[in-house]
Amino acid sequence: MLHKIKTSDLELGMFIHSMEGSWFEHSFWRSRFVLNEAEQLEALMSGEVGWVTIDDARGKGSPEHAQRKSQPPGTKLAVRSRKPSPKQKQLPSDHHRSYLPPLAERSAKRLSPRERAAEIRKASTTIKRSRTAVMALFGDARLGNAVKSRKIAPLVERISSSVDVDPTIILNMARLKSKDEYTYLHSVAVCALMINLARQMRVPEAQINDIGMAGMLHDVGKMAIPDDILLKPGKLDDTEWVTVRNHPQRGHDILSASEGVSDIALEVCLRHHEKMDGTGYPGKIPASSLSLFTRMSAVCDVYDALTSQRSYNKPLSASQALAKMQSWKGHFDQLVLRSFVESLGILPIGTLVRMDRDELGIVIGESPSDYAAPIVRTFHSLDKDCAIAPKDIDTGRSKTRRLLAEEHPDDWGFIDWINLSADLINSKPAD
Ligand SMILES: [Fe+2]
């Protein structure tokens, strides 16, 4: 089992599973090894690495964790670590799991306020033009005509450029849509989300435009659904569901009859509602037959649907939507979903995080001032090694508190994190 401990608690014979800090911050060329030399122990205890994860199945365990195993249920909130030395109370400020939204990391450069304002104007124009172009293209599909995808190819390229400059701008804009324009702007949003995810997953550059186009065209089959079903505010009956579930096949038929549509777009159109456990529609296709592109589209499509105002649902916040998607078993490819979360730089509700001042907290929402900045409820002091009265910190507004890192509950011995996190989210914060 993996346990996270301070370097001051290390002992010879322990198996180092991972350590904090980039390779440049310590002298160990391996991150996994048995700690069997006094010099290594000395180097780790005196170096900049504040915390390490040990594997007690492969080496000596921590006495603190051995003690915890024998404790009765109900003591799981306690995180065992000996009192840190004064030096180690100061966590290094730049260890590698520090929370830096990948979106910001991937931006070629930080935009000045003026450049940002110009990019916002550009992105706004791109979205308006894309919406108009998608409406025209979907109009052709509604009339039973072939679609002219080459007309929207330049817009896909512009969306791609905007994602490259600063993805937060266009992704934020694409989220804002009224229920009347949902069908069209959903296509634009999924296009931008797919491109952003493709960049995060380092998909070859040559496929990026096809992936974006696949996002634009994936729901073209919805034009075959009558409006009274497509926009129905209440529950659909069985017959209506059959019509809705046929839209991927109808879309595939339309795109197959159109010129210049890539294989990626055809596949995504047909398969974006398939699930990893083989219960999706229209084909109940098993995971082994679902390509990376279809797995990406399933994630992007559902995320945008959950965070948008639709005729039958109120939108969820980004962190709520991601938490919901993570809770669904068998729907998504977990690696793709993980990359998607990273691509947005948003921490889902329920994520365990480490704050400054040696405290652990849980994400309970997102800041109204910055959707990528979480609201964190602190609940445990690592310094005092005890639970503390929950306190909410808006990391988007606080000038004094800082989120340091996303953490894995297993590393801290939270054996029932699902129930514990639910209790913490429902707890009352201190004033
Ligand atoms: Fe769809």
Coordinates of C-alpha atoms and ligand atoms in Angstrom, one line a residue:
M1 CA 0.0 0.0 0.0
L2 CA 1.2 3.5 -0.8
H3 CA 1.7 6.1 2.0
K4 CA 2.8 9.6 1.8
I5 CA 5.2 10.6 4.5
K6 CA 7.5 13.5 5.2
T7 CA 11.1 13.0 4.4
S8 CA 11.9 13.5 8.1
D9 CA 10.1 10.2 8.8
L10 CA 12.1 8.2 6.3
E11 CA 14.0 5.1 7.4
L12 CA 16.4 2.7 5.8
G13 CA 14.7 -0.2 4.1
M14 CA 11.7 1.8 2.9
F15 CA 10.7 1.5 -0.8
I16 CA 10.5 4.9 -2.4
H17 CA 7.6 4.9 -4.8
S18 CA 7.7 8.6 -5.8
M19 CA 9.0 11.9 -4.5
E20 CA 8.0 15.4 -4.9
G21 CA 10.0 18.0 -6.8
S22 CA 11.1 17.9 -10.4
W23 CA 14.2 15.9 -11.3
F24 CA 16.2 19.1 -11.1
E25 CA 15.4 19.6 -7.5
H26 CA 17.0 16.4 -6.2
S27 CA 19.9 14.2 -7.2
F28 CA 18.1 10.9 -7.6
W29 CA 17.9 9.7 -11.2
R30 CA 15.4 7.0 -10.2
S31 CA 12.2 7.8 -8.4
R32 CA 11.5 4.2 -7.4
F33 CA 14.1 2.3 -5.3
V34 CA 14.7 0.7 -1.9
L35 CA 16.3 3.2 0.4
N36 CA 19.3 1.2 1.6
E37 CA 22.1 3.6 1.9
A38 CA 22.7 6.1 4.7
E39 CA 23.9 8.7 2.3
Q40 CA 20.7 8.5 0.3
L41 CA 18.7 8.9 3.5
E42 CA 20.7 11.9 4.5
A43 CA 20.4 13.5 1.1
L44 CA 16.6 13.1 1.2
M45 CA 16.2 14.3 4.7
S46 CA 18.3 17.4 4.1
G47 CA 17.2 18.2 0.6
E48 CA 14.3 20.2 -0.8
V49 CA 12.0 17.2 -1.3
G50 CA 9.4 17.7 1.4
W51 CA 7.3 14.5 0.9
V52 CA 7.7 11.1 -0.6
T53 CA 5.4 8.2 -1.2
I54 CA 6.5 4.8 0.1
D55 CA 5.2 1.4 -0.8
D56 CA 5.1 -0.8 2.3
A57 CA 4.4 -3.9 0.2
R58 CA 7.9 -3.5 -1.3
G59 CA 9.8 -2.3 1.7
K60 CA 9.7 -1.4 5.3
G61 CA 6.5 0.3 6.3
S62 CA 6.0 3.5 8.4
P63 CA 5.3 2.8 12.1
E64 CA 2.7 5.5 12.0
H65 CA 0.7 3.7 9.2
A66 CA 1.1 0.3 10.9
Q67 CA -0.4 1.8 14.0
R68 CA -3.3 3.3 11.9
K69 CA -4.2 -0.1 10.5
S70 CA -5.0 -1.4 14.0
Q71 CA -7.2 1.6 14.8
P72 CA -11.0 1.4 14.8
P73 CA -13.1 3.0 12.1
G74 CA -13.8 6.6 12.7
T75 CA -10.2 7.6 13.1
K76 CA -9.7 7.8 9.3
L77 CA -9.7 11.6 9.4
A78 CA -6.3 11.6 11.2
V79 CA -3.3 11.8 8.9
R80 CA -0.3 10.3 10.7
S81 CA 2.9 12.1 10.4
R82 CA 5.4 13.0 13.1
K83 CA 5.8 16.6 13.9
P84 CA 7.9 18.1 11.1
S85 CA 11.1 19.9 11.8
P86 CA 10.8 23.7 11.7
K87 CA 12.5 23.6 8.3
Q88 CA 10.0 21.1 6.9
K89 CA 7.0 23.1 8.0
Q90 CA 7.8 25.3 5.1
L91 CA 6.8 23.2 2.1
P92 CA 8.8 23.9 -1.0
S93 CA 6.9 26.3 -3.2
D94 CA 7.6 24.8 -6.5
H95 CA 7.4 21.0 -6.3
H96 CA 6.1 19.2 -9.4
R97 CA 2.6 18.5 -8.3
S98 CA 1.9 22.1 -7.6
Y99 CA -1.4 23.1 -9.0
L100 CA -0.8 25.0 -12.3
P101 CA -3.7 24.8 -14.7
P102 CA -2.4 23.1 -17.8
L103 CA -4.2 25.6 -19.9
A104 CA -2.0 28.4 -18.7
E105 CA 1.1 26.2 -19.0
R106 CA 0.3 25.5 -22.7
S107 CA -0.3 29.1 -23.7
A108 CA 2.6 30.2 -25.8
K109 CA 3.0 33.3 -23.7
R110 CA 1.1 35.2 -21.1
L111 CA -1.1 37.7 -22.8
S112 CA -1.0 41.4 -21.8
P113 CA -4.4 42.9 -21.0
R114 CA -4.4 44.6 -24.4
E115 CA -3.6 41.4 -26.2
R116 CA -6.2 39.5 -24.2
A117 CA -8.9 42.1 -25.1
A118 CA -8.0 41.7 -28.7
E119 CA -8.1 37.9 -28.5
I120 CA -11.5 38.1 -26.8
R121 CA -12.8 40.2 -29.7
K122 CA -11.4 37.7 -32.2
A123 CA -12.8 34.7 -30.4
S124 CA -16.2 36.4 -30.2
T125 CA -16.2 37.0 -34.0
T126 CA -15.1 33.4 -34.6
I127 CA -17.9 32.0 -32.5
K128 CA -20.6 34.2 -34.1
R129 CA -19.4 33.2 -37.6
S130 CA -19.2 29.6 -36.6
R131 CA -22.7 29.6 -35.3
T132 CA -24.0 31.1 -38.5
A133 CA -22.1 28.6 -40.6
V134 CA -23.3 25.7 -38.6
M135 CA -26.9 26.9 -38.8
A136 CA -26.6 27.0 -42.6
L137 CA -24.9 23.6 -42.8
F138 CA -27.5 22.0 -40.4
G139 CA -30.2 23.7 -42.5
D140 CA -29.0 21.8 -45.6
A141 CA -29.0 18.6 -43.5
R142 CA -32.6 19.3 -42.4
L143 CA -33.7 19.5 -46.0
G144 CA -32.1 16.2 -46.7
N145 CA -29.2 17.7 -48.7
A146 CA -25.5 16.8 -48.6
V147 CA -23.5 19.2 -46.4
K148 CA -20.6 21.4 -47.5
S149 CA -18.1 20.9 -44.7
R150 CA -15.4 22.8 -46.6
K151 CA -17.3 26.0 -45.9
I152 CA -16.6 25.6 -42.2
A153 CA -13.0 24.4 -42.5
P154 CA -11.6 27.9 -42.2
L155 CA -13.6 28.4 -39.0
V156 CA -12.2 25.2 -37.5
E157 CA -8.8 26.6 -38.2
R158 CA -9.6 29.8 -36.4
I159 CA -11.0 28.0 -33.4
S160 CA -7.8 25.9 -33.4
S161 CA -5.7 29.1 -33.5
S162 CA -7.7 30.6 -30.6
V163 CA -7.2 27.4 -28.5
D164 CA -3.5 27.8 -29.2
V165 CA -3.3 31.4 -28.1
D166 CA -5.3 31.0 -24.9
P167 CA -7.9 28.2 -24.6
T168 CA -9.7 29.7 -21.6
I169 CA -11.1 32.5 -23.8
I170 CA -12.8 30.5 -26.5
L171 CA -13.8 27.7 -24.1
N172 CA -15.5 30.1 -21.7
M173 CA -17.3 31.8 -24.5
A174 CA -18.5 28.6 -26.1
R175 CA -20.0 27.6 -22.7
L176 CA -22.4 30.6 -22.7
K177 CA -25.4 29.7 -24.8
S178 CA -29.1 30.1 -24.6
K179 CA -31.3 27.0 -24.9
D180 CA -32.5 28.2 -28.3
E181 CA -29.0 28.2 -29.8
Y182 CA -27.8 25.2 -27.9
T183 CA -27.8 22.8 -30.9
Y184 CA -25.5 25.1 -33.0
L185 CA -23.2 26.4 -30.3
H186 CA -22.9 22.9 -28.9
S187 CA -21.2 21.9 -32.1
V188 CA -18.8 24.9 -31.9
A189 CA -18.1 24.1 -28.2
V190 CA -17.4 20.4 -28.9
C191 CA -15.1 21.4 -31.7
A192 CA -13.0 23.7 -29.4
L193 CA -13.1 21.1 -26.6
M194 CA -11.9 18.3 -28.9
I195 CA -9.0 20.4 -30.2
N196 CA -8.0 21.4 -26.7
L197 CA -8.1 17.8 -25.6
A198 CA -6.2 16.6 -28.7
R199 CA -3.5 19.1 -27.9
Q200 CA -3.4 17.9 -24.3
M201 CA -3.1 14.3 -25.5
R202 CA -0.4 15.2 -28.0
V203 CA -2.3 14.0 -30.9
P204 CA -0.3 14.4 -34.2
E205 CA -0.8 17.9 -35.6
A206 CA -2.0 16.5 -39.0
Q207 CA -5.1 15.2 -37.3
I208 CA -6.1 18.3 -35.3
N209 CA -8.3 19.9 -38.0
D210 CA -10.1 16.6 -38.7
I211 CA -10.7 16.2 -35.0
G212 CA -12.1 19.8 -34.8
M213 CA -14.3 19.2 -37.8
A214 CA -15.6 16.0 -36.2
G215 CA -16.7 18.1 -33.2
M216 CA -18.5 20.5 -35.5
L217 CA -20.3 17.8 -37.4
H218 CA -21.0 15.1 -34.7
D219 CA -24.6 16.1 -34.1
V220 CA -25.7 16.8 -37.7
G221 CA -28.1 13.9 -37.4
K222 CA -30.1 15.9 -34.9
M223 CA -31.5 17.7 -37.9
A224 CA -33.5 14.6 -38.6
I225 CA -35.2 14.9 -35.2
P226 CA -38.5 16.9 -35.3
D227 CA -38.2 20.1 -33.1
D228 CA -41.1 19.0 -30.9
I229 CA -39.0 16.1 -29.8
L230 CA -35.6 17.8 -29.9
L231 CA -36.7 20.8 -27.8
K232 CA -39.2 19.0 -25.6
P233 CA -38.9 20.3 -22.0
G234 CA -40.3 17.1 -20.4
K235 CA -39.4 13.5 -20.4
L236 CA -39.4 11.7 -23.8
D237 CA -41.6 8.7 -24.3
D238 CA -40.2 5.4 -25.7
T239 CA -41.1 6.2 -29.3
E240 CA -39.4 9.6 -29.0
W241 CA -36.3 8.0 -27.5
V242 CA -36.0 5.7 -30.5
T243 CA -36.0 8.8 -32.8
V244 CA -33.4 10.5 -30.7
R245 CA -31.2 7.5 -30.4
N246 CA -31.2 7.2 -34.2
H247 CA -29.5 10.6 -34.7
P248 CA -25.9 9.2 -34.9
Q249 CA -26.9 6.9 -37.7
R250 CA -28.9 9.6 -39.5
G251 CA -25.9 11.9 -39.2
H252 CA -23.6 9.3 -40.5
D253 CA -25.9 8.8 -43.5
I254 CA -25.9 12.5 -44.3
L255 CA -22.1 12.8 -44.0
S256 CA -21.5 9.7 -46.0
A257 CA -23.4 11.3 -48.9
S258 CA -21.4 14.5 -48.5
E259 CA -18.1 15.3 -50.1
G260 CA -14.8 15.8 -48.3
V261 CA -15.8 14.4 -44.9
S262 CA -12.9 12.7 -43.1
D263 CA -13.0 9.2 -41.7
I264 CA -12.6 10.7 -38.2
A265 CA -15.7 12.9 -38.6
L266 CA -17.7 9.9 -40.0
E267 CA -16.7 7.7 -37.1
V268 CA -17.2 10.4 -34.4
C269 CA -20.7 11.1 -35.8
L270 CA -21.7 7.5 -35.6
R271 CA -20.1 6.6 -32.3
H272 CA -20.1 9.6 -30.0
H273 CA -22.9 8.1 -27.8
E274 CA -21.2 4.7 -27.4
K275 CA -19.9 3.8 -24.0
M276 CA -16.9 1.9 -22.8
D277 CA -19.1 -0.8 -21.2
G278 CA -20.8 -1.5 -24.4
T279 CA -24.2 -0.1 -23.4
G280 CA -24.2 3.0 -25.6
Y281 CA -26.1 3.7 -28.8
P282 CA -26.7 3.1 -31.6
G283 CA -24.5 0.0 -31.9
K284 CA -23.7 -1.1 -28.3
I285 CA -20.1 -1.3 -29.5
P286 CA -17.6 -2.8 -27.1
A287 CA -14.6 -0.7 -25.9
S288 CA -12.2 -2.7 -28.0
S289 CA -13.8 -1.2 -31.1
L290 CA -14.0 2.4 -30.0
S291 CA -11.2 4.6 -31.3
L292 CA -9.4 7.3 -29.4
F293 CA -11.4 9.9 -31.3
T294 CA -14.7 8.4 -30.4
R295 CA -13.7 8.2 -26.7
M296 CA -12.6 11.8 -26.8
S297 CA -15.9 12.9 -28.4
A298 CA -18.0 11.1 -25.8
V299 CA -16.3 13.1 -23.0
C300 CA -16.4 16.5 -24.8
D301 CA -20.0 16.0 -25.9
V302 CA -21.3 15.1 -22.4
Y303 CA -19.3 17.8 -20.6
D304 CA -20.7 20.5 -22.8
A305 CA -24.2 19.2 -22.5
L306 CA -24.0 19.1 -18.7
T307 CA -22.6 22.6 -18.5
S308 CA -25.0 24.2 -20.9
Q309 CA -28.5 25.5 -20.5
R310 CA -30.7 23.0 -22.3
S311 CA -34.5 22.8 -22.7
Y312 CA -34.8 20.2 -20.0
N313 CA -31.9 20.8 -17.6
K314 CA -30.2 23.5 -15.6
P315 CA -26.5 23.8 -16.3
L316 CA -24.0 22.4 -13.9
S317 CA -20.8 24.2 -13.0
A318 CA -17.6 22.8 -14.6
S319 CA -16.4 21.2 -11.4
Q320 CA -19.8 19.7 -10.7
A321 CA -20.0 18.3 -14.2
L322 CA -16.5 16.8 -14.0
A323 CA -17.3 15.2 -10.6
K324 CA -20.5 13.7 -12.1
M325 CA -18.7 12.3 -15.1
Q326 CA -16.1 10.8 -12.9
S327 CA -18.8 9.1 -10.8
W328 CA -20.3 7.3 -13.9
K329 CA -18.9 3.8 -14.1
G330 CA -18.4 2.3 -17.6
H331 CA -19.3 5.4 -19.6
F332 CA -15.9 7.0 -20.4
D333 CA -12.4 6.0 -21.1
Q334 CA -10.8 6.9 -17.7
L335 CA -7.4 8.0 -19.2
V336 CA -9.2 10.2 -21.7
L337 CA -11.4 11.7 -19.0
R338 CA -8.3 12.3 -16.8
S339 CA -6.6 14.1 -19.8
F340 CA -9.8 16.1 -20.3
V341 CA -9.8 17.3 -16.7
E342 CA -6.2 18.3 -17.1
S343 CA -6.9 20.0 -20.4
L344 CA -9.4 22.3 -18.7
G345 CA -7.3 23.0 -15.6
I346 CA -10.4 22.5 -13.4
L347 CA -10.4 20.4 -10.3
P348 CA -13.7 18.4 -9.9
I349 CA -15.7 18.7 -6.7
G350 CA -14.5 16.1 -4.2
T351 CA -10.8 16.4 -5.2
L352 CA -8.3 16.2 -2.3
V353 CA -5.8 19.0 -2.3
R354 CA -3.0 20.3 -0.2
M355 CA -3.1 24.0 0.8
D356 CA -0.4 26.2 2.1
R357 CA -0.1 26.3 5.9
D358 CA 0.2 22.5 5.9
E359 CA -3.5 21.9 5.5
L360 CA -5.5 19.4 3.5
G361 CA -8.7 20.4 1.9
I362 CA -11.4 19.3 -0.5
V363 CA -12.7 21.1 -3.6
I364 CA -16.3 22.0 -3.1
G365 CA -16.9 24.3 -6.1
E366 CA -15.3 26.9 -8.3
S367 CA -14.7 30.6 -7.8
P368 CA -17.2 33.0 -9.2
S369 CA -14.3 35.1 -10.3
D370 CA -12.3 32.4 -12.1
Y371 CA -13.8 29.1 -13.1
A372 CA -10.4 27.4 -13.0
A373 CA -9.8 28.5 -9.4
P374 CA -11.5 26.1 -6.9
I375 CA -13.2 26.8 -3.6
V376 CA -11.5 24.6 -1.1
R377 CA -12.8 23.5 2.3
T378 CA -9.9 22.8 4.6
F379 CA -10.4 20.1 7.1
H380 CA -7.1 18.7 8.3
S381 CA -3.9 20.2 9.7
L382 CA -0.8 18.3 8.8
D383 CA 1.3 20.3 11.1
K384 CA -0.9 19.5 14.2
D385 CA -1.8 16.1 12.7
C386 CA -5.5 16.5 13.5
A387 CA -8.8 17.5 12.0
I388 CA -9.7 21.2 12.1
A389 CA -12.9 23.1 11.8
P390 CA -13.8 23.2 8.1
K391 CA -13.2 26.5 6.5
D392 CA -13.9 27.6 2.9
I393 CA -11.3 29.4 0.9
D394 CA -12.0 30.9 -2.5
T395 CA -8.7 30.5 -4.2
G396 CA -9.7 32.8 -7.0
R397 CA -10.2 35.7 -4.5
S398 CA -8.0 35.0 -1.6
K399 CA -4.8 37.0 -1.6
T400 CA -3.3 35.1 1.3
R401 CA -4.1 31.4 0.8
R402 CA -2.7 29.2 -1.9
L403 CA -3.5 25.8 -3.3
L404 CA -0.2 23.8 -3.6
A405 CA -1.1 20.4 -5.1
E406 CA -3.7 17.9 -6.0
E407 CA -3.4 14.8 -3.8
H408 CA -4.4 11.2 -4.0
P409 CA -6.5 10.1 -1.0
D410 CA -4.6 6.7 -0.9
D411 CA -1.4 8.5 -0.3
W412 CA -2.8 10.0 2.9
G413 CA -4.5 6.8 4.1
F414 CA -8.1 7.9 3.4
I415 CA -9.5 4.4 3.0
D416 CA -13.1 5.4 2.3
W417 CA -12.7 8.7 0.5
I418 CA -16.0 8.5 -1.3
N419 CA -18.0 8.6 1.9
L420 CA -15.6 10.8 3.7
S421 CA -15.6 13.4 0.9
A422 CA -19.5 13.3 0.8
D423 CA -19.5 14.0 4.6
L424 CA -17.0 16.9 4.2
I425 CA -18.9 18.5 1.3
N426 CA -22.1 18.4 3.4
S427 CA -20.4 19.6 6.6
K428 CA -20.9 23.2 7.8
P429 CA -17.9 25.5 7.4
A430 CA -16.7 27.7 10.2
D431 CA -17.5 31.4 9.8
Ligands
FE1 FE -25.3 13.4 -30.2

